[in-house]
Amino acid sequence: MRKARRILLAVLVILAVYAAYYIYIGPRVVGDAFAVSLINVDTESMSSHLCEDTTVAGVLNALGTTDDQVSLLVIGVLRGLAPQAVVDAVSEALEANTRYDPFTGEYYFSLTLGTDISLLGTRFASGATTPEYRLMIQRGWLRPCVLAI
């Protein structure tokens, strides 16, 4: 009888840990990894976090629908319009502010400049923040992934 209780307790603990992973931890980790890949302009890493029928271009196009100057700068840098030195400077200066809503599967992030940046005569002060971007995270049995909106 005691052995059966221990087995039942172990099964319940495993189910609780898996539920936490499935509902919150897995999608949050994938969203954070995608945001870091975006900051580092690592398209290969971004691709590894996407669902099967989703492309990096599709996700970036969904993110780049605002006319905010900082957002356009970030999207332009990510699409390779700026020299590599500028890409490196911007990616080093950006920080991600993230949150995940487990009830809707939506992952939100905004990018904030940690240091001042000058680009083509325009100065962007530290603390400048993009609007909040939204990603859809599709939960999977073992690995969640990012969907284009």
mmCIF file of C-alpha atoms in Angstrom:
data_model
loop_
_atom_site.group_PDB
_atom_site.id
_atom_site.type_symbol
_atom_site.label_atom_id
_atom_site.label_comp_id
_atom_site.label_asym_id
_atom_site.label_seq_id
_atom_site.Cartn_x
_atom_site.Cartn_y
_atom_site.Cartn_z
ATOM 1 C CA MET A 1 0.000 0.000 0.000
ATOM 2 C CA ARG A 2 2.791 2.374 0.875
ATOM 3 C CA LYS A 3 4.582 1.642 -2.394
ATOM 4 C CA ALA A 4 1.398 2.397 -4.358
ATOM 5 C CA ARG A 5 1.090 5.788 -2.622
ATOM 6 C CA ARG A 6 4.673 6.640 -3.492
ATOM 7 C CA ILE A 7 4.111 5.704 -7.117
ATOM 8 C CA LEU A 8 0.906 7.763 -7.200
ATOM 9 C CA LEU A 9 2.715 10.709 -5.598
ATOM 10 C CA ALA A 10 5.553 10.432 -8.131
ATOM 11 C CA VAL A 11 3.067 10.345 -11.019
ATOM 12 C CA LEU A 12 1.264 13.397 -9.650
ATOM 13 C CA VAL A 13 4.544 15.305 -9.281
ATOM 14 C CA ILE A 14 5.548 14.401 -12.832
ATOM 15 C CA LEU A 15 2.148 15.513 -14.137
ATOM 16 C CA ALA A 16 2.384 18.814 -12.233
ATOM 17 C CA VAL A 17 5.873 19.513 -13.565
ATOM 18 C CA TYR A 18 4.807 18.661 -17.115
ATOM 19 C CA ALA A 19 1.691 20.851 -16.807
ATOM 20 C CA ALA A 20 3.848 23.772 -15.661
ATOM 21 C CA TYR A 21 6.193 23.178 -18.604
ATOM 22 C CA TYR A 22 3.350 22.821 -21.132
ATOM 23 C CA ILE A 23 1.343 25.811 -19.937
ATOM 24 C CA TYR A 24 4.026 28.337 -18.960
ATOM 25 C CA ILE A 25 7.697 27.365 -18.866
ATOM 26 C CA GLY A 26 8.093 25.951 -22.396
ATOM 27 C CA PRO A 27 6.300 28.776 -24.234
ATOM 28 C CA ARG A 28 8.035 31.411 -22.105
ATOM 29 C CA VAL A 29 11.485 29.939 -22.803
ATOM 30 C CA VAL A 30 10.793 29.754 -26.558
ATOM 31 C CA GLY A 31 9.517 33.352 -26.611
ATOM 32 C CA ASP A 32 12.535 34.588 -24.645
ATOM 33 C CA ALA A 33 14.909 32.706 -26.953
ATOM 34 C CA PHE A 34 13.206 34.187 -30.018
ATOM 35 C CA ALA A 35 13.449 37.722 -28.582
ATOM 36 C CA VAL A 36 17.156 37.236 -27.807
ATOM 37 C CA SER A 37 17.730 35.871 -31.326
ATOM 38 C CA LEU A 38 15.942 38.927 -32.701
ATOM 39 C CA ILE A 39 18.159 41.262 -30.694
ATOM 40 C CA ASN A 40 21.295 39.415 -31.803
ATOM 41 C CA VAL A 41 20.097 39.438 -35.443
ATOM 42 C CA ASP A 42 20.563 35.671 -35.606
ATOM 43 C CA THR A 43 18.113 34.524 -38.273
ATOM 44 C CA GLU A 44 19.246 30.913 -38.017
ATOM 45 C CA SER A 45 18.420 30.851 -34.325
ATOM 46 C CA MET A 46 15.112 32.644 -34.962
ATOM 47 C CA SER A 47 14.215 29.982 -37.526
ATOM 48 C CA SER A 48 14.861 27.209 -35.028
ATOM 49 C CA HIS A 49 12.104 28.575 -32.753
ATOM 50 C CA LEU A 50 9.449 28.854 -35.483
ATOM 51 C CA CYS A 51 6.651 26.413 -36.274
ATOM 52 C CA GLU A 52 6.897 24.341 -39.466
ATOM 53 C CA ASP A 53 4.982 26.596 -41.862
ATOM 54 C CA THR A 54 6.269 29.888 -40.417
ATOM 55 C CA THR A 55 9.140 31.943 -41.812
ATOM 56 C CA VAL A 56 11.353 34.562 -40.197
ATOM 57 C CA ALA A 57 10.228 37.058 -42.859
ATOM 58 C CA GLY A 58 6.591 36.342 -42.032
ATOM 59 C CA VAL A 59 7.142 36.991 -38.335
ATOM 60 C CA LEU A 60 9.196 40.144 -38.965
ATOM 61 C CA ASN A 61 6.574 41.471 -41.387
ATOM 62 C CA ALA A 62 3.924 40.931 -38.735
ATOM 63 C CA LEU A 63 6.072 42.816 -36.216
ATOM 64 C CA GLY A 64 6.884 45.733 -38.513
ATOM 65 C CA THR A 65 3.438 47.251 -38.872
ATOM 66 C CA THR A 66 3.997 50.348 -36.731
ATOM 67 C CA ASP A 67 5.333 53.712 -37.866
ATOM 68 C CA ASP A 68 7.266 54.316 -34.657
ATOM 69 C CA GLN A 69 10.802 55.479 -35.555
ATOM 70 C CA VAL A 70 12.585 53.178 -33.138
ATOM 71 C CA SER A 71 10.588 50.215 -34.389
ATOM 72 C CA LEU A 72 11.398 51.018 -37.983
ATOM 73 C CA LEU A 73 15.078 51.330 -37.085
ATOM 74 C CA VAL A 74 15.068 47.933 -35.424
ATOM 75 C CA ILE A 75 13.159 46.269 -38.248
ATOM 76 C CA GLY A 76 15.402 47.925 -40.843
ATOM 77 C CA VAL A 77 18.512 46.715 -39.049
ATOM 78 C CA LEU A 78 17.090 43.214 -38.806
ATOM 79 C CA ARG A 79 16.374 43.138 -42.499
ATOM 80 C CA GLY A 80 19.970 43.980 -43.313
ATOM 81 C CA LEU A 81 19.545 47.563 -44.494
ATOM 82 C CA ALA A 82 22.247 48.890 -42.190
ATOM 83 C CA PRO A 83 26.011 48.228 -42.216
ATOM 84 C CA GLN A 84 27.237 45.393 -39.992
ATOM 85 C CA ALA A 85 28.867 47.821 -37.534
ATOM 86 C CA VAL A 86 25.514 49.510 -36.956
ATOM 87 C CA VAL A 87 23.772 46.146 -36.606
ATOM 88 C CA ASP A 88 26.300 45.115 -33.959
ATOM 89 C CA ALA A 89 26.005 48.424 -32.081
ATOM 90 C CA VAL A 90 22.217 48.303 -32.032
ATOM 91 C CA SER A 91 22.029 44.641 -31.025
ATOM 92 C CA GLU A 92 24.452 45.242 -28.149
ATOM 93 C CA ALA A 93 22.415 48.226 -26.952
ATOM 94 C CA LEU A 94 18.988 46.562 -27.072
ATOM 95 C CA GLU A 95 17.310 44.886 -24.144
ATOM 96 C CA ALA A 96 14.079 42.899 -24.292
ATOM 97 C CA ASN A 97 11.161 43.560 -21.944
ATOM 98 C CA THR A 98 9.038 40.422 -22.047
ATOM 99 C CA ARG A 99 5.855 38.915 -20.675
ATOM 100 C CA TYR A 100 3.800 35.838 -21.462
ATOM 101 C CA ASP A 101 0.082 35.259 -21.012
ATOM 102 C CA PRO A 102 -0.460 31.513 -20.529
ATOM 103 C CA PHE A 103 -4.236 31.820 -20.927
ATOM 104 C CA THR A 104 -4.085 33.160 -24.492
ATOM 105 C CA GLY A 105 -0.692 31.817 -25.616
ATOM 106 C CA GLU A 106 0.441 35.345 -26.477
ATOM 107 C CA TYR A 107 4.011 36.417 -25.830
ATOM 108 C CA TYR A 108 4.685 40.163 -25.677
ATOM 109 C CA PHE A 109 8.015 41.927 -25.910
ATOM 110 C CA SER A 110 9.335 45.392 -26.477
ATOM 111 C CA LEU A 111 12.883 46.494 -27.129
ATOM 112 C CA THR A 112 14.594 49.204 -25.115
ATOM 113 C CA LEU A 113 17.847 50.953 -25.933
ATOM 114 C CA GLY A 114 20.285 50.535 -23.059
ATOM 115 C CA THR A 115 22.741 53.158 -24.363
ATOM 116 C CA ASP A 116 22.609 56.201 -26.670
ATOM 117 C CA ILE A 117 23.019 55.469 -30.389
ATOM 118 C CA SER A 118 23.693 57.855 -33.287
ATOM 119 C CA LEU A 119 22.621 56.724 -36.717
ATOM 120 C CA LEU A 120 22.817 58.877 -39.850
ATOM 121 C CA GLY A 121 22.847 62.053 -37.803
ATOM 122 C CA THR A 122 19.880 61.005 -35.673
ATOM 123 C CA ARG A 123 20.488 60.384 -31.999
ATOM 124 C CA PHE A 124 18.423 57.804 -30.163
ATOM 125 C CA ALA A 125 18.575 58.272 -26.397
ATOM 126 C CA SER A 126 18.897 55.373 -24.009
ATOM 127 C CA GLY A 127 15.557 54.304 -22.655
ATOM 128 C CA ALA A 128 13.793 54.657 -26.012
ATOM 129 C CA THR A 129 11.344 51.776 -26.202
ATOM 130 C CA THR A 130 9.502 50.230 -29.115
ATOM 131 C CA PRO A 131 5.816 49.498 -28.868
ATOM 132 C CA GLU A 132 4.970 46.079 -27.519
ATOM 133 C CA TYR A 133 5.141 43.346 -30.147
ATOM 134 C CA ARG A 134 2.968 40.256 -29.941
ATOM 135 C CA LEU A 135 3.889 36.715 -30.872
ATOM 136 C CA MET A 136 1.641 33.691 -30.800
ATOM 137 C CA ILE A 137 3.210 30.678 -29.151
ATOM 138 C CA GLN A 138 1.822 27.318 -30.192
ATOM 139 C CA ARG A 139 2.127 24.814 -27.419
ATOM 140 C CA GLY A 140 3.494 21.416 -28.355
ATOM 141 C CA TRP A 141 3.685 18.157 -26.465
ATOM 142 C CA LEU A 142 7.447 18.434 -26.219
ATOM 143 C CA ARG A 143 8.425 21.737 -27.840
ATOM 144 C CA PRO A 144 6.378 24.900 -28.315
ATOM 145 C CA CYS A 145 7.026 27.153 -31.313
ATOM 146 C CA VAL A 146 6.429 30.702 -32.570
ATOM 147 C CA LEU A 147 3.671 31.406 -35.103
ATOM 148 C CA ALA A 148 3.399 34.431 -37.385
ATOM 149 C CA ILE A 149 0.338 36.513 -36.587
#
